[in-house]
Amino acid sequence: MSNIAQQSLNRRQFLKSAMALAGGVVTLGPTQVLGANRWEPAHWAFLSDTHISANPDNHYRGFYPYQNLQEVTGQLGSGLPDGLVVTGDLARLKGHKGDYWNLQKLLTPIAEQRPVHLATGNHDNRENFLNAFTHSGERDWLVDGKRIVTVKTGQVMLILLDSLLFVDLPWGRLGRSQLAWLRTYLNALDDIPTILCLHHPIKGRGALLDGQRLLNLIRPIAKVKAVVHGHSHEFAFRETDGIHVISLPATGYNQNNAEPVGWVDAHLTGEYGVFTLRAVGGNTRLNNHTEQHRWRT
Ligand SMILES: [Fe+2]
């Protein structure tokens, strides 16, 4: 796989999938935490829209994102998953350096023990993010300025895509180069169930400008089983052309009172995914609600 991709794509070894924090902390790689039985489900915490500010007391709609993430990392600490993914809007609004310093501080207890993979959203500044989180490694890619992370975990592959277009404007775009990379990568990849993780939804309000291109690309590639996104601050499961589309709740704050604030506890196998809401605020009616979704074949 790597050889093919290296020939056709501008791969740069500049990130590390195991997050290295400024304090010199290097996390374990995914293969080190899978356990002896590779058939066990991969267990991942899916978070989105943490919206961490340089000011820990920053609040919006009555929510305190700093405190929320503190609570979530506390929950994770008592039952560590294999790893953690955050699908963008890591920072409060504009991706200030101080936002990421606080994010680092909050994620350190997890990152010391497990891989942490972060995607950027429309409230992130890619340069400030990359300066705060020093990475280098072989499972990360830079394609025409966009950062992509690939993670093999258990029986599945996670691919974090980069949909950040403009800082603090709602729209997102993957871009032709990233989509071309994705097509090449997927075609060269073994036949492994694959889940795409990115900030923007494919369709709907505030969606990717090139969401239809992404859908057209992945629809005929059966190994793509699901798309996990943030941005909507909404906990929801949809399906399009047999592909599961999972909208993660925000960890920072909701945008309407009907939605929870929290994260999703995911167990992923080659045949299906089991997703459990862990609500820490907002509408907690569905706290611990679990959905199982079988992958298309
Ligand atoms: Fe957001």
Coordinates of C-alpha atoms and ligand atoms in Angstrom, one line a residue:
M1 CA 0.0 0.0 0.0
S2 CA 2.6 2.5 1.0
N3 CA 4.7 2.2 -2.1
I4 CA 1.7 2.8 -4.4
A5 CA 0.6 5.8 -2.4
Q6 CA 4.1 7.2 -2.1
Q7 CA 4.5 7.1 -5.8
S8 CA 1.3 9.0 -6.5
L9 CA 0.9 11.2 -3.5
N10 CA 2.8 13.8 -1.7
R11 CA 3.3 11.9 1.5
R12 CA 5.3 13.6 4.2
Q13 CA 6.3 12.0 7.4
F14 CA 5.6 14.9 9.7
L15 CA 3.0 13.7 12.1
K16 CA 2.8 10.9 14.5
S17 CA -0.4 9.0 15.1
A18 CA 0.6 8.5 18.6
M19 CA 0.3 12.0 19.9
A20 CA 3.5 13.6 21.3
L21 CA 2.7 16.5 23.6
A22 CA 4.8 19.5 24.2
G23 CA 5.7 18.1 27.5
G24 CA 7.5 15.2 25.8
V25 CA 4.8 12.7 26.4
V26 CA 4.6 10.0 23.8
T27 CA 1.6 7.8 23.8
L28 CA 1.4 4.1 23.0
G29 CA 0.7 3.2 19.4
P30 CA -2.5 1.4 18.6
T31 CA -0.9 -1.9 18.0
Q32 CA 0.4 -1.8 21.5
V33 CA -3.0 -1.6 23.1
L34 CA -5.1 -4.0 21.1
G35 CA -4.6 -6.9 23.4
A36 CA -3.8 -10.4 22.5
N37 CA -7.1 -11.2 20.8
R38 CA -7.2 -9.4 17.5
W39 CA -10.9 -10.4 17.1
E40 CA -12.0 -8.4 20.0
P41 CA -13.8 -5.3 19.0
A42 CA -11.7 -2.2 18.8
H43 CA -12.9 0.2 21.5
W44 CA -12.7 3.9 20.7
A45 CA -14.0 7.0 22.3
F46 CA -15.4 9.4 19.6
L47 CA -15.5 13.0 20.6
S48 CA -16.3 16.1 18.6
D49 CA -16.5 19.9 19.0
T50 CA -14.7 20.2 22.3
H51 CA -14.5 24.0 21.7
I52 CA -11.8 24.6 24.3
S53 CA -10.8 28.2 24.9
A54 CA -7.6 29.7 26.3
N55 CA -9.9 30.8 29.1
P56 CA -11.0 27.8 31.2
D57 CA -14.0 29.8 32.4
N58 CA -15.3 30.4 28.9
H59 CA -18.9 29.4 28.6
Y60 CA -21.7 29.5 26.0
R61 CA -25.4 28.7 26.4
G62 CA -24.7 27.8 30.0
F63 CA -22.1 25.1 29.1
Y64 CA -18.4 25.2 30.2
P65 CA -16.5 23.3 27.5
Y66 CA -13.3 23.1 29.6
Q67 CA -15.2 21.5 32.5
N68 CA -17.1 19.2 30.2
L69 CA -13.9 17.8 28.7
Q70 CA -12.4 17.4 32.1
E71 CA -15.4 15.3 33.1
V72 CA -15.1 13.2 29.9
T73 CA -11.5 12.5 30.4
G74 CA -12.3 11.5 33.9
Q75 CA -14.9 9.0 32.6
L76 CA -12.4 7.7 30.1
G77 CA -9.7 7.2 32.8
S78 CA -11.9 4.7 34.6
G79 CA -12.3 2.5 31.6
L80 CA -9.6 3.3 29.0
P81 CA -10.6 2.7 25.4
D82 CA -8.0 1.6 22.8
G83 CA -7.8 5.2 21.6
L84 CA -9.6 8.5 21.3
V85 CA -10.7 10.5 18.2
V86 CA -11.9 14.1 18.2
T87 CA -13.5 15.2 14.9
G88 CA -12.7 18.8 14.9
D89 CA -13.7 22.2 16.4
L90 CA -11.1 21.5 19.0
A91 CA -10.8 25.2 19.7
R92 CA -13.5 27.6 20.8
L93 CA -13.8 29.8 17.7
K94 CA -10.6 30.8 15.9
G95 CA -8.0 28.3 17.0
H96 CA -5.8 30.5 19.2
K97 CA -2.6 29.1 20.5
G98 CA -3.9 29.2 24.1
D99 CA -6.9 27.1 23.1
Y100 CA -4.6 24.3 22.1
W101 CA -2.4 24.6 25.2
N102 CA -5.5 24.0 27.3
L103 CA -6.6 21.1 25.0
Q104 CA -3.2 19.6 25.5
K105 CA -3.5 19.9 29.2
L106 CA -6.9 18.3 29.3
L107 CA -5.9 15.4 27.0
T108 CA -2.6 14.6 28.6
P109 CA -4.0 12.0 31.1
I110 CA -5.4 10.0 28.2
A111 CA -2.6 10.7 25.7
E112 CA 0.0 9.3 28.2
Q113 CA -1.8 6.0 28.0
R114 CA -3.6 5.8 24.7
P115 CA -3.3 7.1 21.1
V116 CA -5.2 10.4 20.6
H117 CA -6.1 11.4 17.1
L118 CA -7.4 14.9 16.4
A119 CA -9.0 16.3 13.2
T120 CA -9.5 20.0 12.6
G121 CA -12.8 21.7 12.0
N122 CA -13.9 25.2 11.0
H123 CA -13.1 26.7 14.4
D124 CA -9.5 25.5 14.2
N125 CA -6.3 27.1 13.0
R126 CA -4.3 24.3 11.4
E127 CA -0.9 26.1 11.9
N128 CA -1.6 26.8 15.6
F129 CA -2.8 23.3 16.1
L130 CA 0.2 21.7 14.5
N131 CA 2.5 24.0 16.5
A132 CA 0.9 22.9 19.7
F133 CA 0.8 19.2 18.9
T134 CA 4.1 18.0 17.6
H135 CA 3.8 14.9 15.6
S136 CA 5.9 12.7 13.3
G137 CA 5.2 9.3 12.1
E138 CA 4.3 6.9 9.3
R139 CA 0.5 6.8 9.6
D140 CA 0.0 10.5 8.9
W141 CA -0.1 12.2 5.6
L142 CA 0.0 15.7 4.3
V143 CA -1.8 16.2 1.0
D144 CA -1.9 19.7 -0.5
G145 CA -1.9 21.3 2.9
K146 CA -4.5 18.9 4.3
R147 CA -3.6 16.6 7.2
I148 CA -4.8 13.0 7.1
V149 CA -4.4 10.3 9.7
T150 CA -4.8 6.5 9.1
V151 CA -5.2 4.1 12.0
K152 CA -5.4 0.4 11.8
T153 CA -7.2 -0.9 14.9
G154 CA -8.4 -4.4 15.4
Q155 CA -10.4 -5.5 12.4
V156 CA -11.1 -1.9 11.1
M157 CA -9.3 1.1 9.6
L158 CA -10.0 4.6 10.7
I159 CA -9.2 7.5 8.3
L160 CA -9.3 11.0 9.7
L161 CA -9.9 13.5 6.9
D162 CA -9.3 17.3 7.0
S163 CA -12.3 19.4 6.0
L164 CA -11.1 22.7 7.4
L165 CA -11.5 25.4 4.7
F166 CA -11.7 28.8 6.4
V167 CA -11.2 29.6 10.1
D168 CA -14.4 30.6 11.8
L169 CA -16.6 30.3 8.8
P170 CA -19.0 27.4 8.7
W171 CA -18.2 25.7 5.4
G172 CA -15.9 22.8 4.9
R173 CA -14.2 21.2 1.9
L174 CA -11.9 18.2 1.4
G175 CA -10.6 19.4 -1.9
R176 CA -9.7 17.5 -5.1
S177 CA -6.2 16.5 -3.9
Q178 CA -7.4 15.0 -0.7
L179 CA -10.3 13.2 -2.5
A180 CA -7.8 11.9 -5.1
W181 CA -5.6 10.7 -2.2
L182 CA -8.5 9.0 -0.6
R183 CA -9.5 7.2 -3.8
T184 CA -5.9 5.9 -4.3
Y185 CA -5.6 4.9 -0.7
L186 CA -8.9 3.0 -0.5
N187 CA -8.2 1.2 -3.8
A188 CA -4.8 0.1 -2.6
L189 CA -6.0 -0.8 0.9
D190 CA -6.6 -4.4 1.8
D191 CA -10.3 -5.3 2.0
I192 CA -10.7 -4.0 5.6
P193 CA -13.8 -2.3 6.9
T194 CA -13.1 1.4 6.9
I195 CA -14.6 4.3 8.8
L196 CA -14.0 7.8 7.7
C197 CA -13.9 10.5 10.5
L198 CA -14.1 14.2 9.7
H199 CA -15.6 17.4 11.0
H200 CA -18.2 18.3 8.4
P201 CA -21.3 16.3 7.5
I202 CA -21.6 15.1 3.9
K203 CA -25.1 16.6 3.5
G204 CA -27.3 19.1 5.2
R205 CA -26.8 22.4 7.0
G206 CA -23.2 23.5 7.1
A207 CA -22.1 20.4 5.1
L208 CA -19.0 19.9 3.0
L209 CA -19.0 21.9 -0.2
D210 CA -17.8 18.8 -1.9
G211 CA -19.8 16.3 0.1
Q212 CA -21.4 14.9 -3.1
R213 CA -18.0 14.2 -4.5
L214 CA -17.1 12.3 -1.4
L215 CA -20.3 10.3 -1.5
N216 CA -19.8 9.5 -5.2
L217 CA -16.3 8.3 -4.4
I218 CA -17.1 6.1 -1.4
R219 CA -20.5 4.7 -2.6
P220 CA -19.1 2.0 -4.8
I221 CA -16.2 1.1 -2.5
A222 CA -17.8 -1.4 -0.2
K223 CA -15.0 -1.5 2.3
V224 CA -16.2 2.0 3.4
K225 CA -18.8 1.2 6.1
A226 CA -19.4 4.4 7.9
V227 CA -18.7 8.1 8.1
V228 CA -18.4 9.7 11.5
H229 CA -18.7 13.5 11.7
G230 CA -19.2 16.4 14.1
H231 CA -20.1 20.1 13.3
S232 CA -23.8 19.6 13.8
H233 CA -23.6 19.2 17.6
E234 CA -26.2 16.5 17.3
F235 CA -26.3 12.8 18.2
A236 CA -27.8 11.1 15.2
F237 CA -27.6 8.0 13.0
R238 CA -28.4 8.1 9.4
E239 CA -27.8 5.9 6.4
T240 CA -27.1 6.8 2.8
D241 CA -26.5 4.2 0.1
G242 CA -25.8 1.6 2.8
I243 CA -23.2 3.8 4.4
H244 CA -23.8 4.6 8.1
V245 CA -23.5 8.3 8.8
I246 CA -23.0 9.0 12.5
S247 CA -23.3 12.5 13.9
L248 CA -21.4 12.9 17.2
P249 CA -22.7 15.1 19.9
A250 CA -20.5 18.0 20.9
T251 CA -18.5 17.7 24.0
G252 CA -18.4 21.5 24.5
Y253 CA -22.0 22.6 24.2
N254 CA -25.2 21.9 22.3
Q255 CA -26.9 24.2 19.9
N256 CA -30.5 23.3 20.9
N257 CA -31.9 22.0 24.1
A258 CA -33.0 18.7 22.6
E259 CA -29.4 17.6 22.1
P260 CA -27.0 15.9 24.6
V261 CA -23.5 17.1 25.3
G262 CA -21.0 14.3 25.6
W263 CA -19.3 11.6 23.6
V264 CA -19.8 8.2 22.0
D265 CA -18.3 5.0 23.2
A266 CA -17.7 2.9 20.1
H267 CA -16.9 -0.8 19.8
L268 CA -16.0 -1.7 16.2
T269 CA -15.7 -5.1 14.6
G270 CA -15.4 -6.3 11.0
E271 CA -19.2 -6.8 10.8
Y272 CA -20.8 -4.1 12.9
G273 CA -20.3 -1.2 15.2
V274 CA -21.9 -0.6 18.7
F275 CA -22.3 3.0 19.7
T276 CA -23.2 4.2 23.1
L277 CA -24.0 7.8 24.1
R278 CA -22.2 9.0 27.2
A279 CA -24.0 12.3 28.0
V280 CA -22.5 14.7 30.5
G281 CA -25.0 17.5 29.9
G282 CA -27.7 19.0 27.8
N283 CA -30.5 16.5 27.1
T284 CA -29.4 13.4 29.0
R285 CA -32.5 11.4 28.2
L286 CA -30.5 9.1 25.9
N287 CA -27.5 8.7 28.2
N288 CA -26.2 5.2 27.8
H289 CA -28.4 4.6 24.8
T290 CA -26.8 2.0 22.6
E291 CA -27.2 1.4 18.9
Q292 CA -25.8 -1.5 16.9
H293 CA -25.3 -1.0 13.2
R294 CA -24.3 -3.8 10.8
W295 CA -21.9 -2.8 8.0
R296 CA -22.9 -3.2 4.4
T297 CA -21.3 -6.1 2.5
Ligands
FE1 FE -18.6 23.0 16.6

